């Protein structure tokens, strides 16, 4: 397997681990009328969603771009209340090692407890970090943007990556 193809596969798998983190690392602001109709702020977010993510991450080795991995994906997830106050879980068909993401609702904010994802095998080690912008829940649409940065190694070579993800989720009725 060629170096380029191996890096592509490794970055792709790492990306989907990152998507798991992105879905939980959002800050959501329901519109004022939506926020007032719920006694528990989590209720505004609870439900099933279909999502579309778009974007890409460029991967560099020795200062040269060697690959650009797309972040285009369609999928679904569900936000459910946990037993502890203010806690929710995002559960669904999201790539990565976890099948759910635990998050905390504080007023109109939804925040994931972790903001990075790691991927490692015999040849590649990648750590991806996310810098996210506040997300908004307007009606049945949950929208946010995130910048992605990755650092790692491929055998003895340093690799870096940077990119952007846009995600729009629509709450099902």
JSON list of N, CA and C in Angstrom, two decimals, residues 77-150:
[
{"chain": "A", "resi": 77, "resn": "UNK", "atom": "N", "xyz": [-28.53, 11.11, 14.11]},
{"chain": "A", "resi": 77, "resn": "UNK", "atom": "CA", "xyz": [-28.21, 10.91, 15.51]},
{"chain": "A", "resi": 77, "resn": "UNK", "atom": "C", "xyz": [-29.43, 11.28, 16.33]},
{"chain": "A", "resi": 78, "resn": "UNK", "atom": "N", "xyz": [-29.39, 10.95, 17.61]},
{"chain": "A", "resi": 78, "resn": "UNK", "atom": "CA", "xyz": [-30.47, 11.29, 18.52]},
{"chain": "A", "resi": 78, "resn": "UNK", "atom": "C", "xyz": [-29.87, 11.92, 19.77]},
{"chain": "A", "resi": 79, "resn": "UNK", "atom": "N", "xyz": [-30.51, 12.95, 20.28]},
{"chain": "A", "resi": 79, "resn": "UNK", "atom": "CA", "xyz": [-30.10, 13.56, 21.54]},
{"chain": "A", "resi": 79, "resn": "UNK", "atom": "C", "xyz": [-31.13, 13.12, 22.58]},
{"chain": "A", "resi": 80, "resn": "UNK", "atom": "N", "xyz": [-30.64, 12.50, 23.65]},
{"chain": "A", "resi": 80, "resn": "UNK", "atom": "CA", "xyz": [-31.50, 11.99, 24.72]},
{"chain": "A", "resi": 80, "resn": "UNK", "atom": "C", "xyz": [-31.03, 12.53, 26.07]},
{"chain": "A", "resi": 81, "resn": "UNK", "atom": "N", "xyz": [-31.95, 12.68, 27.00]},
{"chain": "A", "resi": 81, "resn": "UNK", "atom": "CA", "xyz": [-31.61, 13.11, 28.36]},
{"chain": "A", "resi": 81, "resn": "UNK", "atom": "C", "xyz": [-30.93, 11.97, 29.10]},
{"chain": "A", "resi": 82, "resn": "UNK", "atom": "N", "xyz": [-29.98, 12.32, 29.94]},
{"chain": "A", "resi": 82, "resn": "UNK", "atom": "CA", "xyz": [-29.40, 11.37, 30.88]},
{"chain": "A", "resi": 82, "resn": "UNK", "atom": "C", "xyz": [-30.06, 11.60, 32.23]},
{"chain": "A", "resi": 83, "resn": "UNK", "atom": "N", "xyz": [-29.81, 10.72, 33.19]},
{"chain": "A", "resi": 83, "resn": "UNK", "atom": "CA", "xyz": [-30.48, 10.83, 34.48]},
{"chain": "A", "resi": 83, "resn": "UNK", "atom": "C", "xyz": [-30.01, 12.04, 35.28]},
{"chain": "A", "resi": 84, "resn": "UNK", "atom": "N", "xyz": [-28.73, 12.42, 35.16]},
{"chain": "A", "resi": 84, "resn": "UNK", "atom": "CA", "xyz": [-28.24, 13.61, 35.87]},
{"chain": "A", "resi": 84, "resn": "UNK", "atom": "C", "xyz": [-28.75, 14.87, 35.20]},
{"chain": "A", "resi": 85, "resn": "UNK", "atom": "N", "xyz": [-29.10, 15.85, 36.03]},
{"chain": "A", "resi": 85, "resn": "UNK", "atom": "CA", "xyz": [-29.58, 17.13, 35.52]},
{"chain": "A", "resi": 85, "resn": "UNK", "atom": "C", "xyz": [-28.53, 17.74, 34.60]},
{"chain": "A", "resi": 86, "resn": "UNK", "atom": "N", "xyz": [-28.97, 18.38, 33.55]},
{"chain": "A", "resi": 86, "resn": "UNK", "atom": "CA", "xyz": [-28.14, 19.10, 32.58]},
{"chain": "A", "resi": 86, "resn": "UNK", "atom": "C", "xyz": [-27.38, 18.20, 31.62]},
{"chain": "A", "resi": 87, "resn": "UNK", "atom": "N", "xyz": [-27.41, 16.89, 31.79]},
{"chain": "A", "resi": 87, "resn": "UNK", "atom": "CA", "xyz": [-26.63, 16.01, 30.91]},
{"chain": "A", "resi": 87, "resn": "UNK", "atom": "C", "xyz": [-27.50, 15.38, 29.84]},
{"chain": "A", "resi": 88, "resn": "UNK", "atom": "N", "xyz": [-26.92, 15.29, 28.63]},
{"chain": "A", "resi": 88, "resn": "UNK", "atom": "CA", "xyz": [-27.55, 14.60, 27.51]},
{"chain": "A", "resi": 88, "resn": "UNK", "atom": "C", "xyz": [-26.52, 13.70, 26.86]},
{"chain": "A", "resi": 89, "resn": "UNK", "atom": "N", "xyz": [-27.00, 12.79, 26.05]},
{"chain": "A", "resi": 89, "resn": "UNK", "atom": "CA", "xyz": [-26.13, 11.94, 25.24]},
{"chain": "A", "resi": 89, "resn": "UNK", "atom": "C", "xyz": [-26.56, 12.09, 23.79]},
{"chain": "A", "resi": 90, "resn": "UNK", "atom": "N", "xyz": [-25.56, 12.19, 22.92]},
{"chain": "A", "resi": 90, "resn": "UNK", "atom": "CA", "xyz": [-25.81, 12.21, 21.48]},
{"chain": "A", "resi": 90, "resn": "UNK", "atom": "C", "xyz": [-25.49, 10.80, 20.99]},
{"chain": "A", "resi": 91, "resn": "UNK", "atom": "N", "xyz": [-26.51, 10.10, 20.53]},
{"chain": "A", "resi": 91, "resn": "UNK", "atom": "CA", "xyz": [-26.39, 8.69, 20.17]},
{"chain": "A", "resi": 91, "resn": "UNK", "atom": "C", "xyz": [-26.72, 8.53, 18.69]},
{"chain": "A", "resi": 92, "resn": "UNK", "atom": "N", "xyz": [-25.96, 7.71, 17.97]},
{"chain": "A", "resi": 92, "resn": "UNK", "atom": "CA", "xyz": [-26.33, 7.48, 16.60]},
{"chain": "A", "resi": 92, "resn": "UNK", "atom": "C", "xyz": [-25.26, 6.87, 15.74]},
{"chain": "A", "resi": 93, "resn": "UNK", "atom": "N", "xyz": [-25.56, 6.79, 14.47]},
{"chain": "A", "resi": 93, "resn": "UNK", "atom": "CA", "xyz": [-24.67, 6.18, 13.49]},
{"chain": "A", "resi": 93, "resn": "UNK", "atom": "C", "xyz": [-23.58, 7.17, 13.11]},
{"chain": "A", "resi": 94, "resn": "UNK", "atom": "N", "xyz": [-22.69, 7.43, 14.06]},
{"chain": "A", "resi": 94, "resn": "UNK", "atom": "CA", "xyz": [-21.60, 8.37, 13.83]},
{"chain": "A", "resi": 94, "resn": "UNK", "atom": "C", "xyz": [-20.31, 7.55, 13.85]},
{"chain": "A", "resi": 95, "resn": "UNK", "atom": "N", "xyz": [-19.43, 7.80, 12.90]},
{"chain": "A", "resi": 95, "resn": "UNK", "atom": "CA", "xyz": [-18.18, 7.05, 12.83]},
{"chain": "A", "resi": 95, "resn": "UNK", "atom": "C", "xyz": [-17.28, 7.36, 14.01]},
{"chain": "A", "resi": 96, "resn": "UNK", "atom": "N", "xyz": [-16.40, 6.42, 14.32]},
{"chain": "A", "resi": 96, "resn": "UNK", "atom": "CA", "xyz": [-15.46, 6.58, 15.41]},
{"chain": "A", "resi": 96, "resn": "UNK", "atom": "C", "xyz": [-15.61, 5.42, 16.38]},
{"chain": "A", "resi": 97, "resn": "UNK", "atom": "N", "xyz": [-14.84, 5.47, 17.45]},
{"chain": "A", "resi": 97, "resn": "UNK", "atom": "CA", "xyz": [-14.85, 4.37, 18.42]},
{"chain": "A", "resi": 97, "resn": "UNK", "atom": "C", "xyz": [-16.03, 4.43, 19.38]},
{"chain": "A", "resi": 98, "resn": "UNK", "atom": "N", "xyz": [-16.65, 5.57, 19.52]},
{"chain": "A", "resi": 98, "resn": "UNK", "atom": "CA", "xyz": [-17.74, 5.73, 20.48]},
{"chain": "A", "resi": 98, "resn": "UNK", "atom": "C", "xyz": [-19.08, 5.69, 19.77]},
{"chain": "A", "resi": 99, "resn": "UNK", "atom": "N", "xyz": [-20.08, 5.10, 20.46]},
{"chain": "A", "resi": 99, "resn": "UNK", "atom": "CA", "xyz": [-21.42, 5.12, 19.88]},
{"chain": "A", "resi": 99, "resn": "UNK", "atom": "C", "xyz": [-22.27, 6.22, 20.48]},
{"chain": "A", "resi": 100, "resn": "UNK", "atom": "N", "xyz": [-21.74, 6.94, 21.48]},
{"chain": "A", "resi": 100, "resn": "UNK", "atom": "CA", "xyz": [-22.47, 8.08, 22.02]},
{"chain": "A", "resi": 100, "resn": "UNK", "atom": "C", "xyz": [-21.49, 9.12, 22.55]},
{"chain": "A", "resi": 101, "resn": "UNK", "atom": "N", "xyz": [-21.96, 10.34, 22.62]},
{"chain": "A", "resi": 101, "resn": "UNK", "atom": "CA", "xyz": [-21.18, 11.46, 23.12]},
{"chain": "A", "resi": 101, "resn": "UNK", "atom": "C", "xyz": [-21.97, 12.05, 24.29]},
{"chain": "A", "resi": 102, "resn": "UNK", "atom": "N", "xyz": [-21.32, 12.21, 25.42]},
{"chain": "A", "resi": 102, "resn": "UNK", "atom": "CA", "xyz": [-21.97, 12.80, 26.58]},
{"chain": "A", "resi": 102, "resn": "UNK", "atom": "C", "xyz": [-21.71, 14.30, 26.57]},
{"chain": "A", "resi": 103, "resn": "UNK", "atom": "N", "xyz": [-22.76, 15.07, 26.78]},
{"chain": "A", "resi": 103, "resn": "UNK", "atom": "CA", "xyz": [-22.66, 16.52, 26.72]},
{"chain": "A", "resi": 103, "resn": "UNK", "atom": "C", "xyz": [-23.44, 17.13, 27.89]},
{"chain": "A", "resi": 104, "resn": "UNK", "atom": "N", "xyz": [-23.18, 18.40, 28.15]},
{"chain": "A", "resi": 104, "resn": "UNK", "atom": "CA", "xyz": [-23.85, 19.12, 29.23]},
{"chain": "A", "resi": 104, "resn": "UNK", "atom": "C", "xyz": [-24.59, 20.31, 28.64]},
{"chain": "A", "resi": 105, "resn": "UNK", "atom": "N", "xyz": [-25.84, 20.48, 29.05]},
{"chain": "A", "resi": 105, "resn": "UNK", "atom": "CA", "xyz": [-26.64, 21.64, 28.67]},
{"chain": "A", "resi": 105, "resn": "UNK", "atom": "C", "xyz": [-26.58, 22.62, 29.83]},
{"chain": "A", "resi": 106, "resn": "UNK", "atom": "N", "xyz": [-26.14, 23.81, 29.55]},
{"chain": "A", "resi": 106, "resn": "UNK", "atom": "CA", "xyz": [-26.09, 24.88, 30.56]},
{"chain": "A", "resi": 106, "resn": "UNK", "atom": "C", "xyz": [-26.83, 26.06, 29.96]},
{"chain": "A", "resi": 107, "resn": "UNK", "atom": "N", "xyz": [-28.07, 26.24, 30.35]},
{"chain": "A", "resi": 107, "resn": "UNK", "atom": "CA", "xyz": [-28.90, 27.28, 29.74]},
{"chain": "A", "resi": 107, "resn": "UNK", "atom": "C", "xyz": [-29.16, 26.92, 28.30]},
{"chain": "A", "resi": 108, "resn": "UNK", "atom": "N", "xyz": [-28.66, 27.76, 27.40]},
{"chain": "A", "resi": 108, "resn": "UNK", "atom": "CA", "xyz": [-28.85, 27.48, 25.98]},
{"chain": "A", "resi": 108, "resn": "UNK", "atom": "C", "xyz": [-27.58, 26.96, 25.31]},
{"chain": "A", "resi": 109, "resn": "UNK", "atom": "N", "xyz": [-26.65, 26.41, 26.09]},
{"chain": "A", "resi": 109, "resn": "UNK", "atom": "CA", "xyz": [-25.38, 25.88, 25.58]},
{"chain": "A", "resi": 109, "resn": "UNK", "atom": "C", "xyz": [-25.34, 24.37, 25.68]},
{"chain": "A", "resi": 110, "resn": "UNK", "atom": "N", "xyz": [-24.78, 23.75, 24.67]},
{"chain": "A", "resi": 110, "resn": "UNK", "atom": "CA", "xyz": [-24.56, 22.30, 24.65]},
{"chain": "A", "resi": 110, "resn": "UNK", "atom": "C", "xyz": [-23.07, 22.09, 24.42]},
{"chain": "A", "resi": 111, "resn": "UNK", "atom": "N", "xyz": [-22.37, 21.52, 25.40]},
{"chain": "A", "resi": 111, "resn": "UNK", "atom": "CA", "xyz": [-20.92, 21.42, 25.33]},
{"chain": "A", "resi": 111, "resn": "UNK", "atom": "C", "xyz": [-20.45, 19.99, 25.57]},
{"chain": "A", "resi": 112, "resn": "UNK", "atom": "N", "xyz": [-19.62, 19.49, 24.67]},
{"chain": "A", "resi": 112, "resn": "UNK", "atom": "CA", "xyz": [-19.01, 18.17, 24.83]},
{"chain": "A", "resi": 112, "resn": "UNK", "atom": "C", "xyz": [-17.88, 18.26, 25.84]},
{"chain": "A", "resi": 113, "resn": "UNK", "atom": "N", "xyz": [-17.68, 17.23, 26.63]},
{"chain": "A", "resi": 113, "resn": "UNK", "atom": "CA", "xyz": [-16.66, 17.24, 27.66]},
{"chain": "A", "resi": 113, "resn": "UNK", "atom": "C", "xyz": [-15.24, 17.08, 27.11]},
{"chain": "A", "resi": 114, "resn": "UNK", "atom": "N", "xyz": [-15.06, 16.64, 25.88]},
{"chain": "A", "resi": 114, "resn": "UNK", "atom": "CA", "xyz": [-13.75, 16.43, 25.29]},
{"chain": "A", "resi": 114, "resn": "UNK", "atom": "C", "xyz": [-13.68, 17.14, 23.95]},
{"chain": "A", "resi": 115, "resn": "UNK", "atom": "N", "xyz": [-12.51, 17.65, 23.59]},
{"chain": "A", "resi": 115, "resn": "UNK", "atom": "CA", "xyz": [-12.43, 18.40, 22.34]},
{"chain": "A", "resi": 115, "resn": "UNK", "atom": "C", "xyz": [-11.33, 17.92, 21.41]},
{"chain": "A", "resi": 116, "resn": "UNK", "atom": "N", "xyz": [-10.97, 16.63, 21.49]},
{"chain": "A", "resi": 116, "resn": "UNK", "atom": "CA", "xyz": [-9.97, 16.11, 20.57]},
{"chain": "A", "resi": 116, "resn": "UNK", "atom": "C", "xyz": [-10.25, 14.64, 20.29]},
{"chain": "A", "resi": 117, "resn": "UNK", "atom": "N", "xyz": [-9.64, 14.14, 19.24]},
{"chain": "A", "resi": 117, "resn": "UNK", "atom": "CA", "xyz": [-9.77, 12.74, 18.87]},
{"chain": "A", "resi": 117, "resn": "UNK", "atom": "C", "xyz": [-8.40, 12.23, 18.48]},
{"chain": "A", "resi": 118, "resn": "UNK", "atom": "N", "xyz": [-8.09, 11.00, 18.87]},
{"chain": "A", "resi": 118, "resn": "UNK", "atom": "CA", "xyz": [-6.80, 10.39, 18.54]},
{"chain": "A", "resi": 118, "resn": "UNK", "atom": "C", "xyz": [-7.02, 9.16, 17.69]},
{"chain": "A", "resi": 119, "resn": "UNK", "atom": "N", "xyz": [-6.09, 8.92, 16.77]},
{"chain": "A", "resi": 119, "resn": "UNK", "atom": "CA", "xyz": [-6.11, 7.73, 15.94]},
{"chain": "A", "resi": 119, "resn": "UNK", "atom": "C", "xyz": [-4.68, 7.22, 15.84]},
{"chain": "A", "resi": 120, "resn": "UNK", "atom": "N", "xyz": [-4.52, 5.91, 15.97]},
{"chain": "A", "resi": 120, "resn": "UNK", "atom": "CA", "xyz": [-3.17, 5.35, 15.90]},
{"chain": "A", "resi": 120, "resn": "UNK", "atom": "C", "xyz": [-3.22, 3.93, 15.38]},
{"chain": "A", "resi": 121, "resn": "UNK", "atom": "N", "xyz": [-2.23, 3.57, 14.56]},
{"chain": "A", "resi": 121, "resn": "UNK", "atom": "CA", "xyz": [-2.01, 2.19, 14.17]},
{"chain": "A", "resi": 121, "resn": "UNK", "atom": "C", "xyz": [-0.50, 1.99, 14.03]},
{"chain": "A", "resi": 122, "resn": "UNK", "atom": "N", "xyz": [-0.05, 0.95, 13.37]},
{"chain": "A", "resi": 122, "resn": "UNK", "atom": "CA", "xyz": [1.38, 0.65, 13.28]},
{"chain": "A", "resi": 122, "resn": "UNK", "atom": "C", "xyz": [2.19, 1.75, 12.59]},
{"chain": "A", "resi": 123, "resn": "UNK", "atom": "N", "xyz": [1.61, 2.48, 11.65]},
{"chain": "A", "resi": 123, "resn": "UNK", "atom": "CA", "xyz": [2.36, 3.46, 10.87]},
{"chain": "A", "resi": 123, "resn": "UNK", "atom": "C", "xyz": [1.97, 4.90, 11.12]},
{"chain": "A", "resi": 124, "resn": "UNK", "atom": "N", "xyz": [0.72, 5.14, 11.52]},
{"chain": "A", "resi": 124, "resn": "UNK", "atom": "CA", "xyz": [0.21, 6.50, 11.62]},
{"chain": "A", "resi": 124, "resn": "UNK", "atom": "C", "xyz": [-0.31, 6.78, 13.03]},
{"chain": "A", "resi": 125, "resn": "UNK", "atom": "N", "xyz": [0.02, 7.95, 13.54]},
{"chain": "A", "resi": 125, "resn": "UNK", "atom": "CA", "xyz": [-0.54, 8.47, 14.78]},
{"chain": "A", "resi": 125, "resn": "UNK", "atom": "C", "xyz": [-1.03, 9.87, 14.49]},
{"chain": "A", "resi": 126, "resn": "UNK", "atom": "N", "xyz": [-2.31, 10.13, 14.77]},
{"chain": "A", "resi": 126, "resn": "UNK", "atom": "CA", "xyz": [-2.89, 11.44, 14.47]},
{"chain": "A", "resi": 126, "resn": "UNK", "atom": "C", "xyz": [-3.69, 11.91, 15.68]},
{"chain": "A", "resi": 127, "resn": "UNK", "atom": "N", "xyz": [-3.51, 13.17, 16.04]},
{"chain": "A", "resi": 127, "resn": "UNK", "atom": "CA", "xyz": [-4.36, 13.81, 17.05]},
{"chain": "A", "resi": 127, "resn": "UNK", "atom": "C", "xyz": [-5.05, 14.97, 16.36]},
{"chain": "A", "resi": 128, "resn": "UNK", "atom": "N", "xyz": [-6.37, 14.99, 16.43]},
{"chain": "A", "resi": 128, "resn": "UNK", "atom": "CA", "xyz": [-7.15, 16.06, 15.82]},
{"chain": "A", "resi": 128, "resn": "UNK", "atom": "C", "xyz": [-7.80, 16.90, 16.90]},
{"chain": "A", "resi": 129, "resn": "UNK", "atom": "N", "xyz": [-7.74, 18.20, 16.74]},
{"chain": "A", "resi": 129, "resn": "UNK", "atom": "CA", "xyz": [-8.34, 19.13, 17.68]},
{"chain": "A", "resi": 129, "resn": "UNK", "atom": "C", "xyz": [-9.36, 19.99, 16.95]},
{"chain": "A", "resi": 130, "resn": "UNK", "atom": "N", "xyz": [-10.40, 20.39, 17.67]},
{"chain": "A", "resi": 130, "resn": "UNK", "atom": "CA", "xyz": [-11.50, 21.13, 17.06]},
{"chain": "A", "resi": 130, "resn": "UNK", "atom": "C", "xyz": [-11.66, 22.47, 17.76]},
{"chain": "A", "resi": 131, "resn": "UNK", "atom": "N", "xyz": [-11.78, 23.51, 16.96]},
{"chain": "A", "resi": 131, "resn": "UNK", "atom": "CA", "xyz": [-12.13, 24.83, 17.47]},
{"chain": "A", "resi": 131, "resn": "UNK", "atom": "C", "xyz": [-13.49, 25.15, 16.87]},
{"chain": "A", "resi": 132, "resn": "UNK", "atom": "N", "xyz": [-14.51, 25.17, 17.69]},
{"chain": "A", "resi": 132, "resn": "UNK", "atom": "CA", "xyz": [-15.87, 25.29, 17.19]},
{"chain": "A", "resi": 132, "resn": "UNK", "atom": "C", "xyz": [-16.47, 26.66, 17.48]},
{"chain": "A", "resi": 133, "resn": "UNK", "atom": "N", "xyz": [-17.36, 27.03, 16.63]},
{"chain": "A", "resi": 133, "resn": "UNK", "atom": "CA", "xyz": [-18.13, 28.25, 16.82]},
{"chain": "A", "resi": 133, "resn": "UNK", "atom": "C", "xyz": [-19.46, 27.88, 17.46]},
{"chain": "A", "resi": 134, "resn": "UNK", "atom": "N", "xyz": [-20.09, 28.80, 18.14]},
{"chain": "A", "resi": 134, "resn": "UNK", "atom": "CA", "xyz": [-21.40, 28.49, 18.73]},
{"chain": "A", "resi": 134, "resn": "UNK", "atom": "C", "xyz": [-22.39, 28.04, 17.67]},
{"chain": "A", "resi": 135, "resn": "UNK", "atom": "N", "xyz": [-23.15, 27.03, 18.04]},
{"chain": "A", "resi": 135, "resn": "UNK", "atom": "CA", "xyz": [-24.19, 26.53, 17.14]},
{"chain": "A", "resi": 135, "resn": "UNK", "atom": "C", "xyz": [-25.52, 27.12, 17.55]},
{"chain": "A", "resi": 136, "resn": "UNK", "atom": "N", "xyz": [-26.43, 27.15, 16.62]},
{"chain": "A", "resi": 136, "resn": "UNK", "atom": "CA", "xyz": [-27.76, 27.67, 16.93]},
{"chain": "A", "resi": 136, "resn": "UNK", "atom": "C", "xyz": [-28.81, 26.63, 16.58]},
{"chain": "A", "resi": 137, "resn": "UNK", "atom": "N", "xyz": [-29.83, 26.59, 17.41]},
{"chain": "A", "resi": 137, "resn": "UNK", "atom": "CA", "xyz": [-31.01, 25.79, 17.15]},
{"chain": "A", "resi": 137, "resn": "UNK", "atom": "C", "xyz": [-32.12, 26.77, 16.84]},
{"chain": "A", "resi": 138, "resn": "UNK", "atom": "N", "xyz": [-32.48, 26.86, 15.57]},
{"chain": "A", "resi": 138, "resn": "UNK", "atom": "CA", "xyz": [-33.55, 27.75, 15.14]},
{"chain": "A", "resi": 138, "resn": "UNK", "atom": "C", "xyz": [-34.65, 26.89, 14.56]},
{"chain": "A", "resi": 139, "resn": "UNK", "atom": "N", "xyz": [-35.77, 26.87, 15.24]},
{"chain": "A", "resi": 139, "resn": "UNK", "atom": "CA", "xyz": [-36.85, 25.98, 14.81]},
{"chain": "A", "resi": 139, "resn": "UNK", "atom": "C", "xyz": [-36.38, 24.55, 14.96]},
{"chain": "A", "resi": 140, "resn": "UNK", "atom": "N", "xyz": [-36.30, 23.83, 13.83]},
{"chain": "A", "resi": 140, "resn": "UNK", "atom": "CA", "xyz": [-35.84, 22.45, 13.87]},
{"chain": "A", "resi": 140, "resn": "UNK", "atom": "C", "xyz": [-34.45, 22.28, 13.25]},
{"chain": "A", "resi": 141, "resn": "UNK", "atom": "N", "xyz": [-33.71, 23.37, 13.05]},
{"chain": "A", "resi": 141, "resn": "UNK", "atom": "CA", "xyz": [-32.37, 23.33, 12.44]},
{"chain": "A", "resi": 141, "resn": "UNK", "atom": "C", "xyz": [-31.29, 23.61, 13.48]},
{"chain": "A", "resi": 142, "resn": "UNK", "atom": "N", "xyz": [-30.31, 22.71, 13.56]},
{"chain": "A", "resi": 142, "resn": "UNK", "atom": "CA", "xyz": [-29.14, 22.86, 14.41]},
{"chain": "A", "resi": 142, "resn": "UNK", "atom": "C", "xyz": [-27.94, 23.04, 13.48]},
{"chain": "A", "resi": 143, "resn": "UNK", "atom": "N", "xyz": [-27.27, 24.19, 13.57]},
{"chain": "A", "resi": 143, "resn": "UNK", "atom": "CA", "xyz": [-26.20, 24.53, 12.62]},
{"chain": "A", "resi": 143, "resn": "UNK", "atom": "C", "xyz": [-24.97, 25.00, 13.37]},
{"chain": "A", "resi": 144, "resn": "UNK", "atom": "N", "xyz": [-23.79, 24.50, 12.94]},
{"chain": "A", "resi": 144, "resn": "UNK", "atom": "CA", "xyz": [-22.54, 25.01, 13.49]},
{"chain": "A", "resi": 144, "resn": "UNK", "atom": "C", "xyz": [-21.39, 24.80, 12.52]},
{"chain": "A", "resi": 145, "resn": "UNK", "atom": "N", "xyz": [-20.30, 25.52, 12.80]},
{"chain": "A", "resi": 145, "resn": "UNK", "atom": "CA", "xyz": [-19.07, 25.47, 12.03]},
{"chain": "A", "resi": 145, "resn": "UNK", "atom": "C", "xyz": [-17.94, 25.07, 12.96]},
{"chain": "A", "resi": 146, "resn": "UNK", "atom": "N", "xyz": [-16.94, 24.35, 12.45]},
{"chain": "A", "resi": 146, "resn": "UNK", "atom": "CA", "xyz": [-15.79, 23.97, 13.27]},
{"chain": "A", "resi": 146, "resn": "UNK", "atom": "C", "xyz": [-14.52, 23.98, 12.42]},
{"chain": "A", "resi": 147, "resn": "UNK", "atom": "N", "xyz": [-13.45, 24.48, 13.01]},
{"chain": "A", "resi": 147, "resn": "UNK", "atom": "CA", "xyz": [-12.13, 24.39, 12.39]},
{"chain": "A", "resi": 147, "resn": "UNK", "atom": "C", "xyz": [-11.43, 23.18, 12.97]},
{"chain": "A", "resi": 148, "resn": "UNK", "atom": "N", "xyz": [-10.70, 22.46, 12.11]},
{"chain": "A", "resi": 148, "resn": "UNK", "atom": "CA", "xyz": [-10.02, 21.23, 12.50]},
{"chain": "A", "resi": 148, "resn": "UNK", "atom": "C", "xyz": [-8.53, 21.40, 12.29]},
{"chain": "A", "resi": 149, "resn": "UNK", "atom": "N", "xyz": [-7.75, 20.93, 13.25]},
{"chain": "A", "resi": 149, "resn": "UNK", "atom": "CA", "xyz": [-6.30, 20.92, 13.12]},
{"chain": "A", "resi": 149, "resn": "UNK", "atom": "C", "xyz": [-5.82, 19.54, 13.53]},
{"chain": "A", "resi": 150, "resn": "UNK", "atom": "N", "xyz": [-4.90, 18.99, 12.76]},
{"chain": "A", "resi": 150, "resn": "UNK", "atom": "CA", "xyz": [-4.36, 17.67, 13.08]},
{"chain": "A", "resi": 150, "resn": "UNK", "atom": "C", "xyz": [-2.85, 17.69, 13.10]}
]
